[in-house]
Amino acid sequence: MMDIFLCLKQPSRMVDSKRMRMTSNFQWILLTFLLLYLMNQVSSQKKRTPHDLKCVTNNLQVWDCSWRAPSGAGRGAAYEVCIENGSHSCYRLEKNTKIPALSPGDHEVTINFGSSISKFTLNEKDVSFIPDTPEILNLSADFSTSTLHLKWNDKGSVFPRHSNVIWEIKILRKKNMEIVKIMTHNTTLNGKDTVHHWSWTSDMPLECATHYVGIRCHIDDPKFSGHKEWSNWSLLKNISWSSDSQTKVFPQDKVILVGSDITVCCVTQEKVVLALIGSTNCPLIHLDGENVAIKIHNISASESSGTNVVFSVEDNMFGTVIFAGYPPDIPQKLNCETYDLKEIVCTWNPGRPTSLVGPRNTSYTLFESFSGKCVRYKRAEVPTNESYQLFFQMLSNQEIYNFTLNARNPLGQSESTLLVNVTEKVHPHTPTSVKVKDINSTAVTLSWHLPGNFAKIKLLCQIEINKTNSVHELRNITMKGVENSSYLIAVDKLNPYTIYTFRIRCSTKPFWKWSKWSNEKQYLTTEAIPSKGPDTWREWSSDGKNLIIYWKPLSINEANGKILSYNVSCSSDEETQSLSEILDPQHKAEIQLDKNDYIISVVAKNSVGSSPPSKIASMEIPNDDLKIEQAVGMGNGILLTWNYDPNMTCDYVIKWCNSSRSEPCLMDWKKVPSNSTETVIESDQFRPGVRYNFFLYGCRNQGYQLLRSIIGYVEELAPTVAPNFTVEDTSADSILVRWEDIPVEELRGFLRGYLFYFEKGERDTSKMRGLESGRSDIKVKNITDISQKTLRIVDLQGKTSYHLVLRAYTDGGMGPEKSMFVVTKENSVGLIIAILIPVAVAVIVGVVTSILCYRKREWEAVLLKHWK
């Protein structure tokens, strides 16, 4: 063709453009015609011989080859096919031939048809591997879980070696075959026919619409170099729910995880007009016929009654309940212990609430691996304190237990494990039946019942001992456990005739937990002889004839019982005199004695016996060098001090009384050892602002000498009244005032002075304000000599009104004020002038009057003469 083209005469450049265009078009038309002719010749040649050889395999062992028949060949035309594959093989057959798989490499294939011969080169790379169409053995459905179960055979026995297979499964829905999902499933061919199972859970209840399933495969044989292609899709299998004519909603009572999506459908023959979840309107998804569905996204946790879903038709409503919750949390704080070494109790906290109740609630199973035994939790209506417990019977000769607590609900399961030696985790029951019995006045036996068999271990028990107004005492006791649960111990070092309260708790060794405290048991110990005699003092009566003996009641710890009476006696070198028995609660006796020396003895008695005698001497040693001192306390007491005196061989006694009370002065007394030099006197009877007399006695040779006499206050206060004062005398330039003492009860402290204020002022007009403000018109005199009772105020103005104010003060503060108004007298010069002026005025008035009377008579005479 190129030769033809080259032989064409080239056009002259001088030819006009139109001619050149016509020549070029002609050449192209000629070339196209030649090409079509040659192609037609080739096609005619092919049609007269076999052509287009193709080979496929579905099992890698046999190749199925085919070709296009030559034109004119009948349907039953015979061919001779020869393949060069090491041994020359020839086949006489019709259009297609199945040949064993050829070894890798090129092979010459000759096809003879009559006189025509076609030759091909065949290589494995040109062969297509298309597996047989899979066949679904079975398609079933679990409508309760909306799950499809698929079963098929991989026919692996027909393949020569192991190969990986990819199965592609498609799920379609509704009559219009909407593809819902295409998923893959991987398996391996192992030379045997294997039945495979595959499951898929639909997001829509299977009752809502018909579901279809198809399957195809792709086999990846690593040694096959040809084209690997997908098989054809299997025939579709379907699952449908045969409904009656009644309207139904699916799923029913479904339990799902919080935050999930769920599809709810209504299968009906009526038109649905509305769908609600709770009170929220949901858009409808139309399915086959009148069936509809709704999609709920990210559902929230349900109330205990569940979440309602309602579909409405024209005249009715249909619905279901959805329960959205959580799978069980891992059991928290799992603890297993025993109360009695007979039964193990395991407790735990369920953790996060699941929002599922009733039949959907979490169930618990406790499994022990060494014994293989398990117990299941029986749910109470309301768990105590948000915790759960299970009881597991202990096994003989087993101390170590390996527990697994499994929690399960419709949404999942969890577990917690614990390995425990129960002999080290004993939490005993509360001791009961506590009893107390006497041993003596200072010891008792204490018995109690502790349920459990503790014969193989030791117990550690704690006894709490309480008595009134005392810090409670704890005693720890280690004892061997017993099998019969009864325990007995002795408790000593108690006080006689004392009410004790006992209670007990127990643990084990090694320590794990204390039991709860037992109920309290109160008990009064028996009486004993009083441990000491009463604290005694004596005073002579005001007339000096009788000696009055005082004593204080013994404390509970000293009396050791109920004091019934007292024996008082006095003795001298010559005789002993006893008074009649004095019954409690009298704590005073009076004996007529002379001034001789006597020893007074006081004995306290209870039902068991008498106390040691308390002795005190009647003699009082005079002290001529005694001064009255002052002292101020610290608010709640008063400190007294003195110098050490080696001559004081017995003790010191401080007595005190209220100064305002009549003789004999005795409120209370206190004894301190002879080597003391100070003491603080405190009493609940002390009151601020009250004066007390304190007397310090020293004991020497069985006689008492008054060493110090003190008046004092535990706390000073300001006076409650002002001193009463009067004006003794007034003159033209001075005023003399006198005031009285303030009574001790109203003074309320040691008097330290007076403040006297004065200023000019009339009654009802003068108001002395700001006495302490330093006003220049107010005069102030501070009188610190408390023995002073008068004051003359001088340098005053005559016949002038003055406002006087008087106040007393102590270290506790300034007392109230008392005031009066006083007018000074007139001075002598003024008095003379006051006398002369009225006299002069009287004389002048008299003279004037006389003159006027004389002139009047003259005027009357003249007038009378004229009228006549």
CSV table of N, CA, C and O in Angstrom, one decimal, residues 174-176 207-210 243 266-272 284-293:
chain,number,residue,atom,x,y,z
A,174,LYS,N,-36.9,-5.9,51.2
A,174,LYS,CA,-38.2,-5.5,50.6
A,174,LYS,C,-38.3,-6.1,49.2
A,174,LYS,O,-37.4,-6.7,48.6
A,175,LYS,N,-39.5,-5.9,48.7
A,175,LYS,CA,-39.8,-6.5,47.4
A,175,LYS,C,-39.0,-5.9,46.2
A,175,LYS,O,-38.7,-6.5,45.2
A,176,ASN,N,-38.6,-4.6,46.4
A,176,ASN,CA,-37.8,-4.0,45.3
A,176,ASN,C,-36.3,-4.2,45.4
A,176,ASN,O,-35.5,-3.6,44.8
A,207,GLU,N,-39.2,-9.2,61.0
A,207,GLU,CA,-40.6,-9.2,60.8
A,207,GLU,C,-41.1,-8.1,59.9
A,207,GLU,O,-42.2,-8.1,59.3
A,208,CYS,N,-40.2,-7.0,59.8
A,208,CYS,CA,-40.7,-5.8,59.2
A,208,CYS,C,-40.8,-5.9,57.7
A,208,CYS,O,-41.6,-5.3,57.0
A,209,ALA,N,-39.8,-6.7,57.1
A,209,ALA,CA,-39.8,-6.8,55.6
A,209,ALA,C,-39.1,-8.1,55.2
A,209,ALA,O,-38.3,-8.7,56.0
A,210,THR,N,-39.3,-8.5,54.0
A,210,THR,CA,-38.6,-9.7,53.5
A,210,THR,C,-37.2,-9.4,53.2
A,210,THR,O,-36.8,-8.4,52.7
A,243,SER,N,-47.4,-13.0,58.6
A,243,SER,CA,-48.2,-12.3,59.5
A,243,SER,C,-49.7,-12.6,59.3
A,243,SER,O,-50.1,-13.0,58.2
A,266,CYS,N,-43.9,-1.2,62.4
A,266,CYS,CA,-45.3,-1.5,62.6
A,266,CYS,C,-45.8,-2.3,61.3
A,266,CYS,O,-45.8,-1.8,60.2
A,267,VAL,N,-46.2,-3.6,61.5
A,267,VAL,CA,-46.7,-4.4,60.4
A,267,VAL,C,-48.2,-4.4,60.5
A,267,VAL,O,-48.8,-4.8,61.5
A,268,THR,N,-48.8,-3.8,59.5
A,268,THR,CA,-50.2,-3.5,59.5
A,268,THR,C,-50.8,-3.5,58.1
A,268,THR,O,-50.1,-3.4,57.1
A,269,GLN,N,-52.1,-3.6,58.1
A,269,GLN,CA,-52.8,-3.4,56.8
A,269,GLN,C,-53.6,-2.1,56.8
A,269,GLN,O,-54.3,-1.8,55.9
A,270,GLU,N,-53.4,-1.3,57.9
A,270,GLU,CA,-54.0,0.0,58.0
A,270,GLU,C,-52.9,1.1,57.8
A,270,GLU,O,-51.8,0.9,58.0
A,271,LYS,N,-53.4,2.3,57.5
A,271,LYS,CA,-52.5,3.4,57.2
A,271,LYS,C,-52.1,4.0,58.6
A,271,LYS,O,-52.9,4.4,59.4
A,272,VAL,N,-50.8,4.0,58.8
A,272,VAL,CA,-50.2,4.6,60.0
A,272,VAL,C,-50.1,6.1,59.8
A,272,VAL,O,-49.5,6.6,58.9
A,284,LEU,N,-41.8,8.8,59.5
A,284,LEU,CA,-42.1,7.4,59.1
A,284,LEU,C,-41.2,7.0,57.9
A,284,LEU,O,-40.9,7.8,57.0
A,285,ILE,N,-40.8,5.7,58.0
A,285,ILE,CA,-40.0,5.1,56.8
A,285,ILE,C,-41.0,4.1,56.3
A,285,ILE,O,-41.4,3.1,56.9
A,286,HIS,N,-41.4,4.2,55.0
A,286,HIS,CA,-42.4,3.3,54.4
A,286,HIS,C,-41.7,2.1,53.9
A,286,HIS,O,-40.7,2.1,53.2
A,287,LEU,N,-42.3,0.9,54.2
A,287,LEU,CA,-41.8,-0.4,53.8
A,287,LEU,C,-42.8,-0.9,52.8
A,287,LEU,O,-43.6,-0.2,52.1
A,288,ASP,N,-42.9,-2.3,52.6
A,288,ASP,CA,-43.9,-2.9,51.7
A,288,ASP,C,-45.3,-2.7,52.2
A,288,ASP,O,-45.5,-2.8,53.4
A,289,GLY,N,-46.2,-2.4,51.3
A,289,GLY,CA,-47.6,-2.3,51.7
A,289,GLY,C,-47.8,-1.1,52.6
A,289,GLY,O,-47.2,0.0,52.4
A,290,GLU,N,-48.6,-1.3,53.7
A,290,GLU,CA,-48.8,-0.2,54.7
A,290,GLU,C,-47.8,-0.3,55.8
A,290,GLU,O,-47.8,0.5,56.8
A,291,ASN,N,-46.8,-1.2,55.8
A,291,ASN,CA,-45.9,-1.3,56.8
A,291,ASN,C,-45.0,-0.1,56.9
A,291,ASN,O,-44.6,0.4,55.8
A,292,VAL,N,-44.6,0.4,58.1
A,292,VAL,CA,-43.8,1.5,58.3
A,292,VAL,C,-42.8,1.2,59.4
A,292,VAL,O,-42.9,0.3,60.2
A,293,ALA,N,-41.7,2.1,59.5
A,293,ALA,CA,-40.7,1.9,60.5
A,293,ALA,C,-40.3,3.3,60.9
A,293,ALA,O,-40.5,4.3,60.2
